[in-house]
Amino acid sequence: MAAAPVVAAEVVTRQVADSAEFTGTLAAVQSVELRPRVGGYVDSVRFAEGGLVTAGQVLFQLDSRTFEAVLDRARADLRQAEERRTLAEKRFERGEKLVAEQAISQGDFDVLTAERAESRARVESAKAAVRGAEVDLQDTRVRAPVSGRVGRALVTQGNLVSGGALLTTIVSVEPFYVYFDVDEATYLRFAGTTSGARGKDGRVNAVPVRVALTGDEGFPREARLDFLDNQVVAGTGTARARAVLPNPDGKLTAGLFARVRLETGAARPTVLIQDLAVGTDQKGRYVLVVRPDQTLEQRRVELGTTEGGLRVVRSGLAAGEKVVLKGLARPGMAVAPTLVAMADSEHAEGARP
């Protein structure tokens, strides 16, 4: 019987770190609900909804006339208190001379002393009132506390708002957090300072994390592990983890779904193959290995994650072995393999084994 033609490739061996994959969501590092400290009518809205704003930028202007009047009155009260203090100081100075000459009694001099102290306290109180009025006036200009992307205006010009009313929201845009839940085995890998995964302060080290969003091939985005929660949730057997993901092009936003690959061990030689080399039956996954005598052997394999477009083989294959990628073949058949590069085999023609 003639040997069956098949397309085969030698397995690829690379240095690949042990890793685990999880699902997560993106969240802004800073998220602010913008609320005014004072109330009043909205004079103007000074931002483009959905646009970028900078920290300190005025977003809402409230009617300031009432607060300007309060500030003017506070300043007038301060001037009045300062004049009274001046008068009390002069009366005290005269009283010092008179009590020394025994022209007035000690009781009268004690009254002058108390009046001077009271006048000084009134000045300080008036100064505090001025500062409070200045703060209230400044707060009629509602500013962005952080830089980021602003949401829609929840109130518009002419509306009366009270102190604490929600005006809009702001989320930072660079970088982003990626929150995901890890299993107990992964959590234990990073538990304790003796594992080398945590620093002397107890925080997790900045382990590399790969992130993929909807539509991404592989895991093209690089992040760093930033936080691991202090407990495992008994009901789910998971712990919350967080990575920091840069957003240089500004395309990311909070709430996006993400796939996360977390390195859980050191890099070691690892066998990788194309997914199209893998077959499936009732017993699980397998590959067809080309023996030195050009016959086929069915080999059960345990697969892992993908790495650079290839599938990690955790067990079942060794470096240098050749597997069938395409062709009509079955275990024990004699074959005439056409060898191609594993990474380029996706362009070969034929059927899967």
Tab-separated table of C-alpha atoms in Angstrom:
chain	number	residue	atom	x	y	z
A	1	MET	CA	0.000	0.000	0.000
A	2	ALA	CA	1.377	3.404	-0.985
A	3	ALA	CA	2.331	5.795	1.788
A	4	ALA	CA	-0.283	8.508	2.372
A	5	PRO	CA	0.892	12.085	1.733
A	6	VAL	CA	0.635	14.332	4.788
A	7	VAL	CA	1.890	17.733	5.859
A	8	ALA	CA	4.026	17.529	8.997
A	9	ALA	CA	6.195	19.876	11.035
A	10	GLU	CA	8.758	19.552	13.771
A	11	VAL	CA	7.593	20.849	17.137
A	12	VAL	CA	8.932	24.225	18.223
A	13	THR	CA	10.845	24.566	21.488
A	14	ARG	CA	11.031	27.958	23.176
A	15	GLN	CA	11.717	29.439	26.567
A	16	VAL	CA	8.202	30.036	27.916
A	17	ALA	CA	7.221	31.006	31.442
A	18	ASP	CA	4.439	29.133	33.211
A	19	SER	CA	1.291	31.209	33.080
A	20	ALA	CA	-2.416	31.182	33.820
A	21	GLU	CA	-5.245	32.943	32.031
A	22	PHE	CA	-8.120	34.832	33.595
A	23	THR	CA	-10.879	37.214	32.578
A	24	GLY	CA	-11.213	40.710	33.964
A	25	THR	CA	-12.443	44.244	33.389
A	26	LEU	CA	-10.780	47.625	33.001
A	27	ALA	CA	-11.285	50.334	35.609
A	28	ALA	CA	-10.054	53.910	35.829
A	29	VAL	CA	-7.299	54.601	38.342
A	30	GLN	CA	-9.187	57.730	39.424
A	31	SER	CA	-12.960	58.061	39.213
A	32	VAL	CA	-14.631	61.211	40.516
A	33	GLU	CA	-18.248	62.207	41.031
A	34	LEU	CA	-18.148	65.978	40.652
A	35	ARG	CA	-20.292	67.684	43.296
A	36	PRO	CA	-20.285	71.361	44.361
A	37	ARG	CA	-19.569	72.339	47.968
A	38	VAL	CA	-22.058	75.220	47.734
A	39	GLY	CA	-25.464	75.604	46.125
A	40	GLY	CA	-26.816	78.086	43.644
A	41	TYR	CA	-28.083	78.612	40.129
A	42	VAL	CA	-25.908	77.273	37.304
A	43	ASP	CA	-24.654	80.256	35.295
A	44	SER	CA	-22.733	78.262	32.686
A	45	VAL	CA	-21.407	74.824	31.732
A	46	ARG	CA	-17.844	75.163	30.477
A	47	PHE	CA	-16.809	71.839	28.999
A	48	ALA	CA	-17.485	69.599	26.019
A	49	GLU	CA	-19.359	66.508	27.128
A	50	GLY	CA	-17.266	63.384	26.667
A	51	GLY	CA	-14.078	65.387	26.131
A	52	LEU	CA	-10.807	65.555	28.000
A	53	VAL	CA	-10.359	67.995	30.894
A	54	THR	CA	-7.357	68.943	33.009
A	55	ALA	CA	-7.101	69.194	36.782
A	56	GLY	CA	-8.142	72.683	37.921
A	57	GLN	CA	-10.233	73.436	34.831
A	58	VAL	CA	-13.544	75.222	35.565
A	59	LEU	CA	-16.409	72.978	34.477
A	60	PHE	CA	-19.418	74.714	36.049
A	61	GLN	CA	-19.919	78.336	37.090
A	62	LEU	CA	-22.554	78.940	39.753
A	63	ASP	CA	-24.217	82.304	40.506
A	64	SER	CA	-21.671	84.057	42.713
A	65	ARG	CA	-23.486	87.286	43.616
A	66	THR	CA	-24.706	86.122	47.006
A	67	PHE	CA	-21.256	84.857	47.950
A	68	GLU	CA	-19.608	88.093	46.791
A	69	ALA	CA	-21.955	90.017	49.101
A	70	VAL	CA	-21.126	87.687	52.001
A	71	LEU	CA	-17.425	88.228	51.369
A	72	ASP	CA	-17.855	92.023	51.267
A	73	ARG	CA	-19.699	91.920	54.582
A	74	ALA	CA	-17.013	89.677	56.130
A	75	ARG	CA	-14.303	92.076	55.027
A	76	ALA	CA	-16.245	95.019	56.481
A	77	ASP	CA	-16.631	93.150	59.771
A	78	LEU	CA	-12.876	92.540	59.751
A	79	ARG	CA	-12.114	96.240	59.283
A	80	GLN	CA	-14.521	97.092	62.105
A	81	ALA	CA	-12.881	94.527	64.390
A	82	GLU	CA	-9.428	95.898	63.538
A	83	GLU	CA	-10.518	99.437	64.423
A	84	ARG	CA	-11.931	98.255	67.726
A	85	ARG	CA	-8.717	96.408	68.431
A	86	THR	CA	-6.732	99.569	67.733
A	87	LEU	CA	-8.917	101.494	70.169
A	88	ALA	CA	-8.594	98.748	72.797
A	89	GLU	CA	-4.783	98.742	72.391
A	90	LYS	CA	-4.591	102.491	72.942
A	91	ARG	CA	-6.871	102.353	75.990
A	92	PHE	CA	-4.740	99.530	77.383
A	93	GLU	CA	-1.519	101.515	76.896
A	94	ARG	CA	-3.009	104.521	78.699
A	95	GLY	CA	-4.320	102.250	81.416
A	96	GLU	CA	-0.825	100.830	82.000
A	97	LYS	CA	0.502	104.305	82.746
A	98	LEU	CA	-2.468	105.255	84.897
A	99	VAL	CA	-2.402	102.105	87.010
A	100	ALA	CA	1.328	102.621	87.588
A	101	GLU	CA	0.529	106.123	88.881
A	102	GLN	CA	-2.367	104.664	90.880
A	103	ALA	CA	-4.723	106.957	88.952
A	104	ILE	CA	-7.083	104.040	88.272
A	105	SER	CA	-7.816	100.922	90.245
A	106	GLN	CA	-6.452	97.491	89.417
A	107	GLY	CA	-10.002	96.353	88.636
A	108	ASP	CA	-10.400	99.043	85.967
A	109	PHE	CA	-7.084	98.024	84.457
A	110	ASP	CA	-8.195	94.359	84.394
A	111	VAL	CA	-11.252	95.439	82.370
A	112	LEU	CA	-8.974	97.182	79.847
A	113	THR	CA	-6.823	94.050	79.628
A	114	ALA	CA	-9.860	91.891	78.952
A	115	GLU	CA	-11.159	94.315	76.322
A	116	ARG	CA	-7.821	94.200	74.506
A	117	ALA	CA	-7.812	90.381	74.514
A	118	GLU	CA	-11.418	90.304	73.349
A	119	SER	CA	-10.715	92.744	70.504
A	120	ARG	CA	-7.798	90.617	69.328
A	121	ALA	CA	-10.002	87.506	69.357
A	122	ARG	CA	-12.690	89.337	67.368
A	123	VAL	CA	-10.108	90.197	64.702
A	124	GLU	CA	-9.062	86.580	64.398
A	125	SER	CA	-12.698	85.523	64.181
A	126	ALA	CA	-13.347	88.118	61.471
A	127	LYS	CA	-10.302	86.911	59.525
A	128	ALA	CA	-11.616	83.354	59.676
A	129	ALA	CA	-14.984	84.553	58.405
A	130	VAL	CA	-13.245	86.269	55.468
A	131	ARG	CA	-11.331	83.118	54.635
A	132	GLY	CA	-14.518	81.045	54.764
A	133	ALA	CA	-16.353	83.529	52.523
A	134	GLU	CA	-13.430	83.500	50.054
A	135	VAL	CA	-13.525	79.698	49.927
A	136	ASP	CA	-17.291	79.704	49.327
A	137	LEU	CA	-16.868	82.250	46.538
A	138	GLN	CA	-14.105	80.194	44.937
A	139	ASP	CA	-16.320	77.118	45.152
A	140	THR	CA	-18.881	78.742	42.866
A	141	ARG	CA	-16.346	77.863	40.158
A	142	VAL	CA	-16.600	74.072	40.187
A	143	ARG	CA	-13.270	72.718	38.953
A	144	ALA	CA	-12.069	69.305	37.802
A	145	PRO	CA	-10.109	67.722	40.690
A	146	VAL	CA	-8.316	65.307	38.320
A	147	SER	CA	-7.393	65.168	34.658
A	148	GLY	CA	-9.335	62.726	32.516
A	149	ARG	CA	-12.423	62.234	30.388
A	150	VAL	CA	-15.599	63.954	31.543
A	151	GLY	CA	-19.076	62.492	31.191
A	152	ARG	CA	-22.298	64.267	30.260
A	153	ALA	CA	-23.551	67.278	32.178
A	154	LEU	CA	-26.304	66.101	34.526
A	155	VAL	CA	-27.521	69.682	35.075
A	156	THR	CA	-27.684	72.521	32.576
A	157	GLN	CA	-27.597	76.321	32.703
A	158	GLY	CA	-30.343	77.920	34.771
A	159	ASN	CA	-30.955	75.003	37.114
A	160	LEU	CA	-30.764	75.418	40.881
A	161	VAL	CA	-28.436	72.914	42.526
A	162	SER	CA	-27.737	72.263	46.180
A	163	GLY	CA	-24.373	71.564	47.735
A	164	GLY	CA	-23.449	67.944	47.104
A	165	ALA	CA	-25.619	67.494	44.009
A	166	LEU	CA	-24.064	65.314	41.288
A	167	LEU	CA	-23.043	67.457	38.307
A	168	THR	CA	-20.978	65.037	36.187
A	169	THR	CA	-18.309	62.351	36.426
A	170	ILE	CA	-14.621	62.249	35.481
A	171	VAL	CA	-12.429	59.203	34.928
A	172	SER	CA	-8.677	59.239	34.409
A	173	VAL	CA	-7.404	57.825	31.118
A	174	GLU	CA	-3.731	56.974	31.706
A	175	PRO	CA	-3.010	54.367	32.934
A	176	PHE	CA	-5.864	51.917	33.591
A	177	TYR	CA	-6.360	49.189	36.167
A	178	VAL	CA	-7.252	45.647	35.071
A	179	TYR	CA	-9.109	43.791	37.815
A	180	PHE	CA	-9.329	39.993	37.652
A	181	ASP	CA	-9.889	37.089	40.054
A	182	VAL	CA	-7.197	34.426	40.508
A	183	ASP	CA	-7.670	30.885	41.810
A	184	GLU	CA	-6.255	29.562	45.082
A	185	ALA	CA	-3.257	27.887	43.444
A	186	THR	CA	-2.209	31.135	41.793
A	187	TYR	CA	-2.800	33.067	44.997
A	188	LEU	CA	-0.563	30.667	46.951
A	189	ARG	CA	2.142	31.101	44.307
A	190	PHE	CA	2.347	34.760	45.311
A	191	ALA	CA	1.763	34.284	49.044
A	192	GLY	CA	4.493	35.109	51.541
A	193	THR	CA	7.775	36.971	51.161
A	194	THR	CA	9.762	33.717	51.028
A	195	SER	CA	8.233	32.872	47.647
A	196	GLY	CA	10.141	35.715	46.024
A	197	ALA	CA	6.894	37.027	44.557
A	198	ARG	CA	6.546	39.713	47.226
A	199	GLY	CA	8.863	42.460	48.402
A	200	LYS	CA	9.971	43.174	51.962
A	201	ASP	CA	6.942	45.430	52.442
A	202	GLY	CA	4.639	42.495	51.645
A	203	ARG	CA	3.363	43.874	48.331
A	204	VAL	CA	3.491	41.703	45.217
A	205	ASN	CA	6.355	42.395	42.855
A	206	ALA	CA	5.629	43.908	39.454
A	207	VAL	CA	5.222	40.582	37.652
A	208	PRO	CA	4.643	40.880	33.873
A	209	VAL	CA	1.024	40.509	32.812
A	210	ARG	CA	-0.212	40.206	29.221
A	211	VAL	CA	-3.626	41.624	28.367
A	212	ALA	CA	-5.927	41.160	25.390
A	213	LEU	CA	-9.093	43.082	24.602
A	214	THR	CA	-11.976	42.105	22.343
A	215	GLY	CA	-10.634	41.704	18.805
A	216	ASP	CA	-6.975	41.348	19.836
A	217	GLU	CA	-5.006	38.368	18.579
A	218	GLY	CA	-2.945	36.756	21.306
A	219	PHE	CA	-2.022	38.996	24.215
A	220	PRO	CA	-0.432	42.079	22.616
A	221	ARG	CA	-0.670	44.488	25.558
A	222	GLU	CA	1.834	44.521	28.392
A	223	ALA	CA	0.884	45.335	31.977
A	224	ARG	CA	2.364	44.841	35.446
A	225	LEU	CA	0.842	43.162	38.486
A	226	ASP	CA	0.170	45.855	41.077
A	227	PHE	CA	-2.028	44.396	43.806
A	228	LEU	CA	-3.225	41.100	45.265
A	229	ASP	CA	-6.023	41.091	47.803
A	230	ASN	CA	-5.447	40.079	51.412
A	231	GLN	CA	-7.900	37.192	51.425
A	232	VAL	CA	-9.524	34.499	49.313
A	233	VAL	CA	-13.310	34.596	49.038
A	234	ALA	CA	-14.536	31.321	50.489
A	235	GLY	CA	-17.625	31.133	48.294
A	236	THR	CA	-15.718	31.379	44.997
A	237	GLY	CA	-12.213	30.242	45.956
A	238	THR	CA	-10.741	33.298	44.240
A	239	ALA	CA	-8.884	36.450	45.232
A	240	ARG	CA	-8.997	39.834	43.522
A	241	ALA	CA	-5.854	40.913	41.667
A	242	ARG	CA	-5.011	44.102	39.812
A	243	ALA	CA	-2.605	45.027	37.036
A	244	VAL	CA	-1.606	48.451	35.700
A	245	LEU	CA	-2.111	48.790	31.940
A	246	PRO	CA	-0.685	51.759	29.994
A	247	ASN	CA	-3.005	53.593	27.605
A	248	PRO	CA	-0.678	55.652	25.395
A	249	ASP	CA	-3.112	55.921	22.470
A	250	GLY	CA	-6.085	56.834	24.675
A	251	LYS	CA	-8.336	54.134	23.214
A	252	LEU	CA	-9.099	52.300	26.450
A	253	THR	CA	-12.036	53.054	28.686
A	254	ALA	CA	-13.417	51.748	31.951
A	255	GLY	CA	-15.641	48.679	31.823
A	256	LEU	CA	-14.001	46.951	28.843
A	257	PHE	CA	-13.725	43.154	29.013
A	258	ALA	CA	-10.160	41.854	29.114
A	259	ARG	CA	-8.352	38.526	28.965
A	260	VAL	CA	-5.335	38.358	31.260
A	261	ARG	CA	-2.295	36.107	31.186
A	262	LEU	CA	-0.308	36.103	34.413
A	263	GLU	CA	3.169	34.609	34.617
A	264	THR	CA	3.262	32.145	37.502
A	265	GLY	CA	6.736	30.672	37.115
A	266	ALA	CA	10.183	31.064	35.596
A	267	ALA	CA	10.801	30.539	31.874
A	268	ARG	CA	11.766	26.988	30.824
A	269	PRO	CA	12.072	25.054	27.547
A	270	THR	CA	8.556	24.377	26.305
A	271	VAL	CA	7.142	22.492	23.313
A	272	LEU	CA	4.702	24.398	21.092
A	273	ILE	CA	2.563	23.306	18.126
A	274	GLN	CA	-0.132	24.645	15.854
A	275	ASP	CA	-3.738	24.099	17.008
A	276	LEU	CA	-4.534	22.414	13.695
A	277	ALA	CA	-2.214	19.548	14.666
A	278	VAL	CA	-4.551	18.628	17.515
A	279	GLY	CA	-7.364	16.151	17.127
A	280	THR	CA	-10.132	15.328	19.598
A	281	ASP	CA	-11.989	12.134	20.410
A	282	GLN	CA	-13.970	10.798	23.349
A	283	LYS	CA	-10.811	10.293	25.389
A	284	GLY	CA	-9.517	13.828	24.886
A	285	ARG	CA	-6.959	15.601	22.729
A	286	TYR	CA	-4.242	13.899	20.722
A	287	VAL	CA	-1.690	14.423	17.950
A	288	LEU	CA	-0.316	12.086	15.289
A	289	VAL	CA	3.441	11.719	15.695
A	290	VAL	CA	5.587	10.666	12.722
A	291	ARG	CA	7.871	7.837	13.862
A	292	PRO	CA	11.368	7.373	12.433
A	293	ASP	CA	9.990	4.506	10.238
A	294	GLN	CA	7.463	6.959	8.690
A	295	THR	CA	4.460	5.449	10.452
A	296	LEU	CA	2.038	7.328	12.675
A	297	GLU	CA	1.560	7.078	16.430
A	298	GLN	CA	-1.393	8.553	18.275
A	299	ARG	CA	-0.140	10.512	21.280
A	300	ARG	CA	-2.297	11.978	24.042
A	301	VAL	CA	-1.323	15.547	24.924
A	302	GLU	CA	-2.081	18.036	27.650
A	303	LEU	CA	-2.353	21.542	26.226
A	304	GLY	CA	-1.810	24.918	27.797
A	305	THR	CA	-2.137	28.521	26.702
A	306	THR	CA	-1.134	30.046	23.376
A	307	GLU	CA	2.220	31.730	22.898
A	308	GLY	CA	3.012	33.704	19.765
A	309	GLY	CA	0.268	31.957	17.796
A	310	LEU	CA	1.329	28.458	18.905
A	311	ARG	CA	-0.210	26.189	21.533
A	312	VAL	CA	1.814	25.192	24.598
A	313	VAL	CA	2.084	21.424	25.098
A	314	ARG	CA	2.415	20.667	28.790
A	315	SER	CA	2.954	16.921	28.326
A	316	GLY	CA	2.940	14.279	25.593
A	317	LEU	CA	5.563	15.604	23.162
A	318	ALA	CA	9.326	16.055	23.266
A	319	ALA	CA	11.676	18.372	21.429
A	320	GLY	CA	12.556	17.233	17.901
A	321	GLU	CA	9.418	15.166	17.306
A	322	LYS	CA	7.311	15.688	14.173
A	323	VAL	CA	3.529	15.869	14.140
A	324	VAL	CA	0.992	15.689	11.333
A	325	LEU	CA	-0.660	18.974	10.582
A	326	LYS	CA	-2.846	18.114	7.604
A	327	GLY	CA	-3.721	15.072	5.572
A	328	LEU	CA	-6.001	12.037	5.658
A	329	ALA	CA	-4.211	9.761	8.112
A	330	ARG	CA	-4.808	7.467	11.064
A	331	PRO	CA	-2.595	5.772	13.679
A	332	GLY	CA	-0.343	3.033	12.287
A	333	MET	CA	-0.467	4.231	8.670
A	334	ALA	CA	2.697	4.623	6.612
A	335	VAL	CA	3.006	8.209	5.412
A	336	ALA	CA	5.109	10.326	3.087
A	337	PRO	CA	5.416	13.579	5.080
A	338	THR	CA	6.044	16.948	3.507
A	339	LEU	CA	7.844	18.966	6.152
A	340	VAL	CA	6.978	22.615	6.673
A	341	ALA	CA	7.849	25.118	9.368
A	342	MET	CA	5.469	24.946	12.307
A	343	ALA	CA	4.834	28.691	12.330
A	344	ASP	CA	4.033	28.717	8.574
A	345	SER	CA	1.908	25.588	8.542
A	346	GLU	CA	-1.322	27.564	8.735
A	347	HIS	CA	-0.894	28.264	5.017
A	348	ALA	CA	-0.536	24.606	4.035
A	349	GLU	CA	-3.424	22.906	2.171
A	350	GLY	CA	-5.297	19.827	3.221
A	351	ALA	CA	-7.512	18.489	5.960
A	352	ARG	CA	-6.872	18.242	9.672
A	353	PRO	CA	-5.839	14.818	11.034
